[in-house]
C-alpha positions as MATLAB code, in Angstrom:
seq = 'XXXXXXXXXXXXXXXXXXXXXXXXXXXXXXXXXXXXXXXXXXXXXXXXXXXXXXXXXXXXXXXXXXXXXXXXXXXXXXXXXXXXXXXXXXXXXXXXXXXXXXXXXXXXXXXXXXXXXXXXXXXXXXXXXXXXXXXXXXXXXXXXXXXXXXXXXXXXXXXXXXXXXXXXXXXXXXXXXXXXXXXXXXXXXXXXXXXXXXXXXXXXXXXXXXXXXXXXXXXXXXXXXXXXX';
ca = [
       0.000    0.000    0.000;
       1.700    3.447   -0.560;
       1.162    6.086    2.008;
      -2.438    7.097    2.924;
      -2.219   11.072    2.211;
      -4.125   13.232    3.786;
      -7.216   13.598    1.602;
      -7.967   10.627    3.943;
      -9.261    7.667    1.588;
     -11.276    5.348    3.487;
      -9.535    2.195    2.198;
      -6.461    3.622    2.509;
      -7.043    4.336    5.816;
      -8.754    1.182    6.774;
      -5.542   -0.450    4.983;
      -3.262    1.315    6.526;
      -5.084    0.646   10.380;
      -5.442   -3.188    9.221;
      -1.407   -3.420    8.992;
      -0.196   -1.899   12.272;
      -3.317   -3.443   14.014;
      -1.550   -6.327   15.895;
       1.124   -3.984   17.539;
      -1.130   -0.743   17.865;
      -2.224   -0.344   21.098;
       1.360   -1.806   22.840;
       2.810    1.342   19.913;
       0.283    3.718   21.042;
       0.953    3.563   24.664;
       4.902    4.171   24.360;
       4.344    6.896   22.440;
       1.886    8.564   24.587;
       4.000    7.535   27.530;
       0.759    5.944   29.299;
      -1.064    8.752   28.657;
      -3.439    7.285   26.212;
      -5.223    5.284   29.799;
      -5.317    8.156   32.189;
      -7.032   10.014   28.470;
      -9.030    7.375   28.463;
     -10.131    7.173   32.470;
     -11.246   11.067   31.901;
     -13.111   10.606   28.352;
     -14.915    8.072   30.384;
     -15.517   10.400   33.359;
     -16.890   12.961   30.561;
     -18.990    9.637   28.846;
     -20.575    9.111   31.739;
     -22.170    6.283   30.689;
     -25.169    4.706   33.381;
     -26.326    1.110   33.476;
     -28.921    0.260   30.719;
     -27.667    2.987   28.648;
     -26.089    2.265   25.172;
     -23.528    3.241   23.681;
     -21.698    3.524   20.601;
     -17.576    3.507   20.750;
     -16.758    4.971   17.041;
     -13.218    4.025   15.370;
     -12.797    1.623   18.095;
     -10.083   -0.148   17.201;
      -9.547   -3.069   18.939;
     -12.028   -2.214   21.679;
      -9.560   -1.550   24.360;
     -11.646    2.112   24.997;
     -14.929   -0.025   24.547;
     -14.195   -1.724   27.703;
     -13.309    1.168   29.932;
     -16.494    2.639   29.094;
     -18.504   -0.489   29.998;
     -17.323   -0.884   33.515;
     -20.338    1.550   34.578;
     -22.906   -1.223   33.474;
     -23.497    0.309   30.186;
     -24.124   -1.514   26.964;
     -21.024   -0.504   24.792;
     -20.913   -1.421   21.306;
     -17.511   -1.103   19.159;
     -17.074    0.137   15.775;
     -15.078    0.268   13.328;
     -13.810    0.753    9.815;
     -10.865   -1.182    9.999;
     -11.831   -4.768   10.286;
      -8.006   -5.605   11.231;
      -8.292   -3.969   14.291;
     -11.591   -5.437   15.688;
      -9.995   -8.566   14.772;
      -6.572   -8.119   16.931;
      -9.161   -6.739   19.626;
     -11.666   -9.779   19.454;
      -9.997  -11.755   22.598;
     -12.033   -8.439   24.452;
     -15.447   -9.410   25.179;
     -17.146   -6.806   24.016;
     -19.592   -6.641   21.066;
     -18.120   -5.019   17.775;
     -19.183   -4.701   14.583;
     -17.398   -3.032   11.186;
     -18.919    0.104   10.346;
     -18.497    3.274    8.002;
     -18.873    6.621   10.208;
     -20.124    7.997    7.038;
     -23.117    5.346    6.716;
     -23.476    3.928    9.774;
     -25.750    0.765    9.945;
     -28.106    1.551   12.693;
     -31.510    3.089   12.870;
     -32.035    6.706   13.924;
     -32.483    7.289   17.643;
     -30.416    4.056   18.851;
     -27.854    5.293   21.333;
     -27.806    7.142   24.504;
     -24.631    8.320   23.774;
     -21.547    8.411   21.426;
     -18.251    8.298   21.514;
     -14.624    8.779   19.501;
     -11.305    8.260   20.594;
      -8.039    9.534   18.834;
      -9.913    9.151   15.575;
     -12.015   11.630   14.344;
      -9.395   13.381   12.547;
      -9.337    9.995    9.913;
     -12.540   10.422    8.542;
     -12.772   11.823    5.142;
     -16.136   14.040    5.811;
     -15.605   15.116    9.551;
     -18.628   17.174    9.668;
     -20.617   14.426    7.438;
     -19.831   11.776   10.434;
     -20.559   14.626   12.942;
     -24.220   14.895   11.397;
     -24.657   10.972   10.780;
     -23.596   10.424   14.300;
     -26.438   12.575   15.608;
     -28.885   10.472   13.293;
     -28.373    7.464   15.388;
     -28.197    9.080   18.574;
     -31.106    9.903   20.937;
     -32.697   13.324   20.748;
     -30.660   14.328   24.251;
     -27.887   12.210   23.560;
     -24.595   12.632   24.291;
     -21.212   12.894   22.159;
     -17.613   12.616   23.696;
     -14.863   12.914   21.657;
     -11.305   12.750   22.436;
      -8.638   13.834   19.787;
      -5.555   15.416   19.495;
      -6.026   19.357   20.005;
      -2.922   22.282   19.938;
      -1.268   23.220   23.272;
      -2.382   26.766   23.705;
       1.473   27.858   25.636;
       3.345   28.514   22.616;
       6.224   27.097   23.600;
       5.226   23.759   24.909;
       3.122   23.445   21.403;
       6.800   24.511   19.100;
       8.008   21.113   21.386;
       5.331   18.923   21.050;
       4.831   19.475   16.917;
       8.651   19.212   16.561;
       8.719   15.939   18.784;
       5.807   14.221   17.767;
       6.769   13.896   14.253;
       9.554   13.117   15.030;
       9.113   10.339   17.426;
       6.615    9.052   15.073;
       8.488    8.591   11.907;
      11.479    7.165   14.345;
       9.197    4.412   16.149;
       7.858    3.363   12.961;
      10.720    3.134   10.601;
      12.194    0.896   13.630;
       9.023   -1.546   14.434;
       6.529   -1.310   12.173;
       6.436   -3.119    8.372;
       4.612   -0.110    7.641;
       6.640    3.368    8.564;
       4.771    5.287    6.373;
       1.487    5.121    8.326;
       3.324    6.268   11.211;
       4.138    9.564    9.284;
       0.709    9.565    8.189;
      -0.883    9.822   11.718;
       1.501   12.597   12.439;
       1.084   14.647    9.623;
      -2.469   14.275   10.522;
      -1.793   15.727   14.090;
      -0.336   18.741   12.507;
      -2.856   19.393   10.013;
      -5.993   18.910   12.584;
      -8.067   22.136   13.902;
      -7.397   23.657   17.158;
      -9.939   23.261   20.110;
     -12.170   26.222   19.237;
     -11.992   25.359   15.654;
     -13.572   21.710   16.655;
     -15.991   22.851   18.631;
     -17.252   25.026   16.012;
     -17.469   22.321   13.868;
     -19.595   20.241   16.096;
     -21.860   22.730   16.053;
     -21.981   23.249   12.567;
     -23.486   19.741   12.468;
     -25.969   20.396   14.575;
     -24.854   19.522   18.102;
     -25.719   22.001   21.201;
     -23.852   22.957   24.680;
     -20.363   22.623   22.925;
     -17.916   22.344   25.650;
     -13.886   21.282   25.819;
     -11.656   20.679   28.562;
      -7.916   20.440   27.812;
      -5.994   17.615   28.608;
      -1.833   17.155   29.060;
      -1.761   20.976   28.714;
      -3.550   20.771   25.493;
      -2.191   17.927   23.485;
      -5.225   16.096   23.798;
      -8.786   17.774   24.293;
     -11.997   16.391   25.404;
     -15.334   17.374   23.510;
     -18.289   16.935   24.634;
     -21.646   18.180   22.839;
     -25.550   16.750   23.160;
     -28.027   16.106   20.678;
     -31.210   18.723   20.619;
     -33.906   16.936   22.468;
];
């Protein structure tokens, strides 16, 4: 597969995700330093998610999110594009299912709540998935999305562009048969909207009570946005 570029083709993206799936999440976590859990633990916090309530974990992966989300006593259903990752995720027992975020295959009104982690910023139509998301979601529903945002201290953001990338292209030309995704995803970090910018978007598609809360002084952001009721 050459490189996926940034006009983000879905089956060069799912491709791309289907390669690295088997070492992903251990990759993930050394790059993030652990921060991808204690991301997780507050996206969860912001979920909220209550027994009997379900809930739809977008660009899943291999479900490792799905099941932090769960613990509550919700219902938590992962989805995804890449059918590589479910599959190095399906020891997690969790129900999953392949899915397009552009055409997803549920009825309108099925979930209580919805949620993406470190993945929005792969779909080709961002706002299109915004607005197909809040078909299936309950009128009052939640969405929760966690994705890489831009440190608002100037120079903490010069040191995290300059050493993502860089750490990036190094851990994947070193242990990954495909190096070039690596670049990919962080090329796609430095191309993505700022907080502000996001939550504009979300509300461009429709979503009310927009809200962010930074996280690891702004690397990561939390959104969080409900469906009209």
């Amino acid at each position: 597969m050459s490189r996926a570029s940034l006009d983000k083709d879905p089956h060069d993206v799912a491709a791309m995700f289907d390669d690295v799936a088997s070492g992903y999440d251990r990759a993930n976590s050394f790059m993030t330093f652990g921060f991808d859990r204690r991301w997780r633990t507050t996206t969860a916090r912001a979920l909220d998610a209550k027994p009997g309530e379900k809930v739809l974990d977008l660009a899943a992966g291999t479900g490792v999110s799905t099941v932090e989300y769960g613990r509550g006593g919700a219902w938590c259903l992962a989805a995804d594009f890449s059918v590589g990752m479910l599959r190095a995720g399906k020891h997690r027992k969790v129900p999953m299912v392949a899915a397009d975020a552009l055409h997803l295959p549920f009825a309108d009104d099925s979930f209580d709540a919805v949620t993406i982690s470190l993945a929005l910023r792969n779909f080709v139509d961002v706002k299109a998935a915004l607005i197909e998301i809040a078909r299936v979601t309950k009128p009052g529903g939640r969405l929760v999305i966690c994705e890489v945002s831009t440190p608002p201290f100037a120079p903490i953001r010069f040191i995290h562009r300059k050493f993502i990338l860089r750490l990036l292209t190094w851990f994947g030309s070193r242990n990954s048969s495909n190096p070039e995704a690596y670049s990919y995803l962080a090329e796609s970090m430095l191309a993505w909207p700022d907080q502000r910018a996001l939550g504009e978007l979300i509300a461009g598609a429709g979503w009310t009570e927009v809200e962010w809360m930074n996280l690891t002084f702004g690397v990561v952001a939390v959104h969080r946005a409900r469906k009209p009721a």
